[in-house]
GROMACS .gro file of N, CA and C in nm:
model
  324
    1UNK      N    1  -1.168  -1.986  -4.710
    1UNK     CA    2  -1.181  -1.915  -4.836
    1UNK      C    3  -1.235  -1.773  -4.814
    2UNK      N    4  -1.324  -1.741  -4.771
    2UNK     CA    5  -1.416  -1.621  -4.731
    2UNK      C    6  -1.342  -1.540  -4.637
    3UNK      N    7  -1.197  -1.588  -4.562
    3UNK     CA    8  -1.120  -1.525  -4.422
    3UNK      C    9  -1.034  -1.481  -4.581
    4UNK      N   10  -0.962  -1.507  -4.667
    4UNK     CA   11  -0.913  -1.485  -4.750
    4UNK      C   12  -0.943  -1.390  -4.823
    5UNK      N   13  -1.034  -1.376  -4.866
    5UNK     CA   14  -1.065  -1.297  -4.958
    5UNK      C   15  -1.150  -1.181  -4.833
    6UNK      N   16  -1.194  -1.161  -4.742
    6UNK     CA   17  -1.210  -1.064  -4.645
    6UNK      C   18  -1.054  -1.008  -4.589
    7UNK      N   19  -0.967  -1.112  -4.549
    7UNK     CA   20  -0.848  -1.012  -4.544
    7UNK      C   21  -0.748  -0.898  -4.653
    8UNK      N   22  -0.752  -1.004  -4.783
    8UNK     CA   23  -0.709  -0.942  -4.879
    8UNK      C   24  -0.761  -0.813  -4.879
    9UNK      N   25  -0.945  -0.812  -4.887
    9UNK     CA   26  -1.006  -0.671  -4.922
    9UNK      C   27  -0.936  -0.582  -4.794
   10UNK      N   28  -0.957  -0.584  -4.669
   10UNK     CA   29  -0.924  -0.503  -4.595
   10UNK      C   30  -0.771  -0.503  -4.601
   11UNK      N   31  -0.689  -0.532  -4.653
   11UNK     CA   32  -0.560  -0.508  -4.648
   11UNK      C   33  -0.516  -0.408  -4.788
   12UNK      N   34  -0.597  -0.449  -4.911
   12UNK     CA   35  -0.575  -0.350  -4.969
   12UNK      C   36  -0.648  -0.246  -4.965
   13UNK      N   37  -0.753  -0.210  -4.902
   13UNK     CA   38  -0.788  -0.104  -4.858
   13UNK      C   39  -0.728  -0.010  -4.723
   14UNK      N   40  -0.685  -0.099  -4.659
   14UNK     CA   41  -0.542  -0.023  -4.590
   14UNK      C   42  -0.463   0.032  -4.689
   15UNK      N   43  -0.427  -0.009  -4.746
   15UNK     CA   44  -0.285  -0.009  -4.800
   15UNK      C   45  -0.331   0.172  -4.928
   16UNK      N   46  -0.474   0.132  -4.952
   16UNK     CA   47  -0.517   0.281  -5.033
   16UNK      C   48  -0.539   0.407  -4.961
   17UNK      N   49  -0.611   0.351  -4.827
   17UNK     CA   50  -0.589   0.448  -4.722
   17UNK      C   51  -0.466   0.505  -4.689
   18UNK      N   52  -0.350   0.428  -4.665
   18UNK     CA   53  -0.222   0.477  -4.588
   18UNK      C   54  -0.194   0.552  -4.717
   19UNK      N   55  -0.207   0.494  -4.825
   19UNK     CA   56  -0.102   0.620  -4.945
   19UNK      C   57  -0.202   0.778  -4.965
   20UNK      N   58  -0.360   0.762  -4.940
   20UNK     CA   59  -0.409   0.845  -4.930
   20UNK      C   60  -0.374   0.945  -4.787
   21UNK      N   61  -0.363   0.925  -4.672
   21UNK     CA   62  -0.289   1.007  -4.624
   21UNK      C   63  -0.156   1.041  -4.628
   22UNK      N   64  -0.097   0.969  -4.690
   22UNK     CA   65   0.072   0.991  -4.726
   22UNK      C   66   0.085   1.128  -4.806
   23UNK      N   67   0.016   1.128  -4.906
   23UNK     CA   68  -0.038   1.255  -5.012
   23UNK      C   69  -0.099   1.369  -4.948
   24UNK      N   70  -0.132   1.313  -4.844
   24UNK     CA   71  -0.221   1.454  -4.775
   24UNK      C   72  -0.145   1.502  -4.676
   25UNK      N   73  -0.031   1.453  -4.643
   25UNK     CA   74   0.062   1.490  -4.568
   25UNK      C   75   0.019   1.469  -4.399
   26UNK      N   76  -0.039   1.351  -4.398
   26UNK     CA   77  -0.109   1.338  -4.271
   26UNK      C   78  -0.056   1.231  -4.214
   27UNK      N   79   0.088   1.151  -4.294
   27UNK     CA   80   0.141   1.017  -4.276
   27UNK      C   81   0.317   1.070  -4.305
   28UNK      N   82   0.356   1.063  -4.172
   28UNK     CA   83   0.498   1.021  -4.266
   28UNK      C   84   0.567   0.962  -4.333
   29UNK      N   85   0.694   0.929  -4.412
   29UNK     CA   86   0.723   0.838  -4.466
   29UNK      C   87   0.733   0.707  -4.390
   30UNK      N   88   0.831   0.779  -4.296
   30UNK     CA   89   0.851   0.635  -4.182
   30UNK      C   90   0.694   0.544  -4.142
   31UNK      N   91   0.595   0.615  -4.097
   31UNK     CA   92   0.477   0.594  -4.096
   31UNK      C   93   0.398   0.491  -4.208
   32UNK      N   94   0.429   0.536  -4.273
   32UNK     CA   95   0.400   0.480  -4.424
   32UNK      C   96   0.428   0.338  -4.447
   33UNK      N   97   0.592   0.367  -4.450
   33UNK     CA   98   0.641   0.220  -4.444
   33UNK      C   99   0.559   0.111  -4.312
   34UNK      N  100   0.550   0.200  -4.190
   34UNK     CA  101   0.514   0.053  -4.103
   34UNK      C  102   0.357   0.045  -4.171
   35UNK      N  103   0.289   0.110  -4.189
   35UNK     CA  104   0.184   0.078  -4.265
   35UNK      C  105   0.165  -0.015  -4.375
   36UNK      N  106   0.197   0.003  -4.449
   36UNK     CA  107   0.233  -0.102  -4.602
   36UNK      C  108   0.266  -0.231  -4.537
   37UNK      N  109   0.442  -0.214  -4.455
   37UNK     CA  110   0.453  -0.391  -4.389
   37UNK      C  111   0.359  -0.426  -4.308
   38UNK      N  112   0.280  -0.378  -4.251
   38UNK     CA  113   0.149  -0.409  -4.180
   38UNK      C  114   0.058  -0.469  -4.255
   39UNK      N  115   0.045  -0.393  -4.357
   39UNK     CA  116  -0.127  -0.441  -4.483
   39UNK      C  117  -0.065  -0.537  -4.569
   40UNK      N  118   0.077  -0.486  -4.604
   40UNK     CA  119   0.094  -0.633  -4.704
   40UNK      C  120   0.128  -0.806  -4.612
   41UNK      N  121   0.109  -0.735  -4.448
   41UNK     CA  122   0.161  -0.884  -4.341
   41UNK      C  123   0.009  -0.950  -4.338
   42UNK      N  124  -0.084  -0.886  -4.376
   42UNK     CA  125  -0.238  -0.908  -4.351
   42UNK      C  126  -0.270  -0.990  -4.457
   43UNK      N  127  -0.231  -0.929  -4.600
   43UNK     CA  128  -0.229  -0.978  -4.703
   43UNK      C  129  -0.194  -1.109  -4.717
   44UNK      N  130  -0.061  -1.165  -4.696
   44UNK     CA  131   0.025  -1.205  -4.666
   44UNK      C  132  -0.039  -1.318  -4.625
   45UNK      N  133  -0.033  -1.307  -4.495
   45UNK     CA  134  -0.107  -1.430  -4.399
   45UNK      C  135  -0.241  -1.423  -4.436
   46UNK      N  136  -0.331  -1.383  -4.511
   46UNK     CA  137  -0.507  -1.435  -4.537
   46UNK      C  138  -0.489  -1.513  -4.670
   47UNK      N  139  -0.381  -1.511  -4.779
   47UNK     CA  140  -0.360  -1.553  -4.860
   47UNK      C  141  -0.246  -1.705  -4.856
   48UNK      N  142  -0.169  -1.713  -4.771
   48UNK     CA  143  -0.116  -1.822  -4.704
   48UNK      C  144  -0.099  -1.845  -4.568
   49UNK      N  145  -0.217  -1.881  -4.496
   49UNK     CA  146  -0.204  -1.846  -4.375
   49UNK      C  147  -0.103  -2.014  -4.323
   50UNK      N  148  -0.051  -2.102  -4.373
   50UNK     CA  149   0.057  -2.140  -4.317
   50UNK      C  150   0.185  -2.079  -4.262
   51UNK      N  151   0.202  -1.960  -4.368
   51UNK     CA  152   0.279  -1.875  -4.325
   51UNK      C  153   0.332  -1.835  -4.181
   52UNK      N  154   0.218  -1.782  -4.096
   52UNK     CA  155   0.214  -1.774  -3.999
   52UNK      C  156   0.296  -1.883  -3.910
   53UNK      N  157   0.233  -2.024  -3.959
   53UNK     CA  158   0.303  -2.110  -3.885
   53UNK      C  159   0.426  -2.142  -3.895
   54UNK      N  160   0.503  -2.107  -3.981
   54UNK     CA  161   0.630  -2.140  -4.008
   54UNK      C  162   0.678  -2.007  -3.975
   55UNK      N  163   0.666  -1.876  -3.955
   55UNK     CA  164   0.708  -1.830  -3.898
   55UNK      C  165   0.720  -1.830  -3.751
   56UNK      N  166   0.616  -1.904  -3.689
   56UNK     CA  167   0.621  -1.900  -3.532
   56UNK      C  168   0.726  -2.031  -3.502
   57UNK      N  169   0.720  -2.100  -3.559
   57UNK     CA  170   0.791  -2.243  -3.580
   57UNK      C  171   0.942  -2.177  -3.585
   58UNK      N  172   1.005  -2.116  -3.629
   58UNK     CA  173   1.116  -2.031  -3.596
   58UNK      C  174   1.164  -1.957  -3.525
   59UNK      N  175   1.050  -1.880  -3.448
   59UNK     CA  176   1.091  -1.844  -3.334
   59UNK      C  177   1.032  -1.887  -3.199
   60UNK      N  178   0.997  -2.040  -3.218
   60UNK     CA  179   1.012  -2.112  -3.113
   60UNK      C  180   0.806  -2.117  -3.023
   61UNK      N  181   0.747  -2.027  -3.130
   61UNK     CA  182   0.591  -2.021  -3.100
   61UNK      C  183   0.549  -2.125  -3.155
   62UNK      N  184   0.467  -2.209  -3.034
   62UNK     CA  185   0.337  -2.342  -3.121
   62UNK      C  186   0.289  -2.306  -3.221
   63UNK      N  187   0.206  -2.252  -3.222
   63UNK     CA  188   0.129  -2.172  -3.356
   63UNK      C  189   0.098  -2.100  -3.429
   64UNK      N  190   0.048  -2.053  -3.570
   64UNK     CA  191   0.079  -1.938  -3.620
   64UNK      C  192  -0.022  -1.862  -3.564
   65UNK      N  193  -0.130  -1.896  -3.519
   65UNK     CA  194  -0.229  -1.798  -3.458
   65UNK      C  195  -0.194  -1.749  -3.289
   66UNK      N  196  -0.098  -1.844  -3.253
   66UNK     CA  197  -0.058  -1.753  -3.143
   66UNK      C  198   0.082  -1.638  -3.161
   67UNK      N  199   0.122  -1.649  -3.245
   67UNK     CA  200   0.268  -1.593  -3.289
   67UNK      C  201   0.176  -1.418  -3.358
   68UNK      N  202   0.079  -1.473  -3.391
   68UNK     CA  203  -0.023  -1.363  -3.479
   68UNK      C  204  -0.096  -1.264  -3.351
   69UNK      N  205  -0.131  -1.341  -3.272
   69UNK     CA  206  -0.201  -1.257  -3.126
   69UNK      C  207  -0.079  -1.167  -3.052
   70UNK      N  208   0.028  -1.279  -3.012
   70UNK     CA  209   0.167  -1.188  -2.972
   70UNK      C  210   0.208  -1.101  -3.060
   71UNK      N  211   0.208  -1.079  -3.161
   71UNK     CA  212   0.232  -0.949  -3.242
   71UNK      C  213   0.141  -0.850  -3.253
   72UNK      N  214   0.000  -0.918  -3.268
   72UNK     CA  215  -0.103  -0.761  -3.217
   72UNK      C  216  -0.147  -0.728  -3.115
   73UNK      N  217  -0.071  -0.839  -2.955
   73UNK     CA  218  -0.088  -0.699  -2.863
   73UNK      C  219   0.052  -0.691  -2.845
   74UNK      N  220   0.157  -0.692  -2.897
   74UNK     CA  221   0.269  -0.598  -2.880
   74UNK      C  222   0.276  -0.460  -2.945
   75UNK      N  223   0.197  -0.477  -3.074
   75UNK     CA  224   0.165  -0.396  -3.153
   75UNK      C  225   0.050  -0.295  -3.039
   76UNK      N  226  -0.052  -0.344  -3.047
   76UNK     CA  227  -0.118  -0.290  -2.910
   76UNK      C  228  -0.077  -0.208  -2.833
   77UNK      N  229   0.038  -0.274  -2.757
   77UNK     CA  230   0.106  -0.177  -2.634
   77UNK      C  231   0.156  -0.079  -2.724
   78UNK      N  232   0.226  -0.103  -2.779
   78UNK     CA  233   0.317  -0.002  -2.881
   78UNK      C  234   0.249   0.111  -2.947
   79UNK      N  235   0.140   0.089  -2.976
   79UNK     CA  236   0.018   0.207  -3.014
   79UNK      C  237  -0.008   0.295  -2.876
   80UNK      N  238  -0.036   0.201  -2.789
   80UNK     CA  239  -0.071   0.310  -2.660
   80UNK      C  240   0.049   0.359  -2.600
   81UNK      N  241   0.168   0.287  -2.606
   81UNK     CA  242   0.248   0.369  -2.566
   81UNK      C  243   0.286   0.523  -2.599
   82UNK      N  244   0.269   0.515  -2.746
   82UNK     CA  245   0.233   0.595  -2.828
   82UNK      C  246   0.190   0.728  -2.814
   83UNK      N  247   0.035   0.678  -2.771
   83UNK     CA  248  -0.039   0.768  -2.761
   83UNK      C  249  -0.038   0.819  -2.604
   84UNK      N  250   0.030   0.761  -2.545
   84UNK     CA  251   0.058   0.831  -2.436
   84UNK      C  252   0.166   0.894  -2.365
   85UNK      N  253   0.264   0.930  -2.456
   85UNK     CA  254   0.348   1.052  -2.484
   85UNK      C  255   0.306   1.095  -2.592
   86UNK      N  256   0.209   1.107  -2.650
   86UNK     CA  257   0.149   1.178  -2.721
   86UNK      C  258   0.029   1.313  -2.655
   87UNK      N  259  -0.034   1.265  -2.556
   87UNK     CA  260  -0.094   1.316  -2.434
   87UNK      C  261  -0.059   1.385  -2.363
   88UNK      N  262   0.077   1.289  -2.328
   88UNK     CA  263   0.186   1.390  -2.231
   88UNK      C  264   0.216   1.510  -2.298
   89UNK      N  265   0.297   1.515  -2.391
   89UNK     CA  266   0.331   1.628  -2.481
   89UNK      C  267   0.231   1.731  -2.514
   90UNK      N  268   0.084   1.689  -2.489
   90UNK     CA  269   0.008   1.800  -2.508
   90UNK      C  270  -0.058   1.871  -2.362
   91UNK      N  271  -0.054   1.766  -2.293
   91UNK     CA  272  -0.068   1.806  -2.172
   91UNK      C  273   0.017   1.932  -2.108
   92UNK      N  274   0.146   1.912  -2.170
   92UNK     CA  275   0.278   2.001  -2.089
   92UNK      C  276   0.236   2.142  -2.203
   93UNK      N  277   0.223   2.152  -2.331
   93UNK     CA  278   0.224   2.243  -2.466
   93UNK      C  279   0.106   2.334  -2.339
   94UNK      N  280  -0.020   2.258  -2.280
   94UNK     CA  281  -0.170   2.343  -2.299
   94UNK      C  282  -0.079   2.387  -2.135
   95UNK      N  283  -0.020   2.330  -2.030
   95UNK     CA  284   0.041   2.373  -1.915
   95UNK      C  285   0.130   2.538  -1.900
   96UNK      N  286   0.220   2.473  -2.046
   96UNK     CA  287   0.286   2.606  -2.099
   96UNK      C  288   0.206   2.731  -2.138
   97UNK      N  289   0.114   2.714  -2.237
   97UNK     CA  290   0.015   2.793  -2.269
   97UNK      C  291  -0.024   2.864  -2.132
   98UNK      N  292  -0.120   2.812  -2.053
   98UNK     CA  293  -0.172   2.856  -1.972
   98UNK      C  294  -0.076   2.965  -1.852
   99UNK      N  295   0.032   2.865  -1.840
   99UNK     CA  296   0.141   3.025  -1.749
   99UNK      C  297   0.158   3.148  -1.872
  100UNK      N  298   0.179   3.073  -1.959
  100UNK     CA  299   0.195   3.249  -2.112
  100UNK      C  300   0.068   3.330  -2.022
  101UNK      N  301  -0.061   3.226  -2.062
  101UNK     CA  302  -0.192   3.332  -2.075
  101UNK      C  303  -0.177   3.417  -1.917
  102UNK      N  304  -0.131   3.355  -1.818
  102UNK     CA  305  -0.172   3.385  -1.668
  102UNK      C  306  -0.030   3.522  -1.637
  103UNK      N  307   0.085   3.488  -1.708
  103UNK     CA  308   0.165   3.616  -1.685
  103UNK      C  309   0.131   3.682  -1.776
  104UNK      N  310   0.084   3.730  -1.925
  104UNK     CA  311   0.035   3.862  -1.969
  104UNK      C  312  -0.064   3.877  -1.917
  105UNK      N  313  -0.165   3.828  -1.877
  105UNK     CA  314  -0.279   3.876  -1.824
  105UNK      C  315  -0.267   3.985  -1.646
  106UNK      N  316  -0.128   3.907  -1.561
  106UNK     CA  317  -0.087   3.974  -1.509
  106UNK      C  318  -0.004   4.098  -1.527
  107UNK      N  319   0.078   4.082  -1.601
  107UNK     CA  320   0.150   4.235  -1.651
  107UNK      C  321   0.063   4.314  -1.681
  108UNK      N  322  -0.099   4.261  -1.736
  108UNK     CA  323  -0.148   4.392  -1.800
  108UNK      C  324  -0.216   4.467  -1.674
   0.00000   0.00000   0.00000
């Protein structure tokens, strides 16, 4: 009862968060959407958490709490993958920068 009503709250408070950066232009749409199916999957499963099991039961997982772990560290990897061409890309931007700064500084 108490996992229920603790997921619900944090799922709709996701879900006020993600539209609050959506508005602030700090979320894309695409973004958005995996957000929402994220908070309303939270929702979702704290409010019927059989759910879970019958979804793992379909794709061939014992349980819904293990079908639930395999999705948040795939989700997991998928964040860090993420963020690490995210790194990269800034890594190469501050690389670029720095030959700009190092040939005007030579021409001058």
């Amino acid at each position: 009862m108490i996992y229920q009503i603790i997921g619900t709250v944090i799922g709709i408070a996701g879900i006020i968060v993600s539209f609050a950066r959506f508005r602030e232009s700090r979320t894309s749409p695409g973004g958005l959407l995996l957000w929402l199916i994220l908070w309303v999957s939270v929702i979702l499963f704290s409010l019927n958490p059989p759910f879970s099991t019958r979804i793992a039961n379909l794709l061939g997982i014992g349980r819904g709490l293990d079908f639930l772990l395999i999705i948040g560290i795939l989700g997991a990897y998928y964040l860090l993958f993420r963020i690490y061409l995210m790194v990269d890309r800034i890594q190469q931007d501050i690389t670029e920068l720095v030959h700009e700064i190092a040939l005007r500084e030579h021409d001058d």
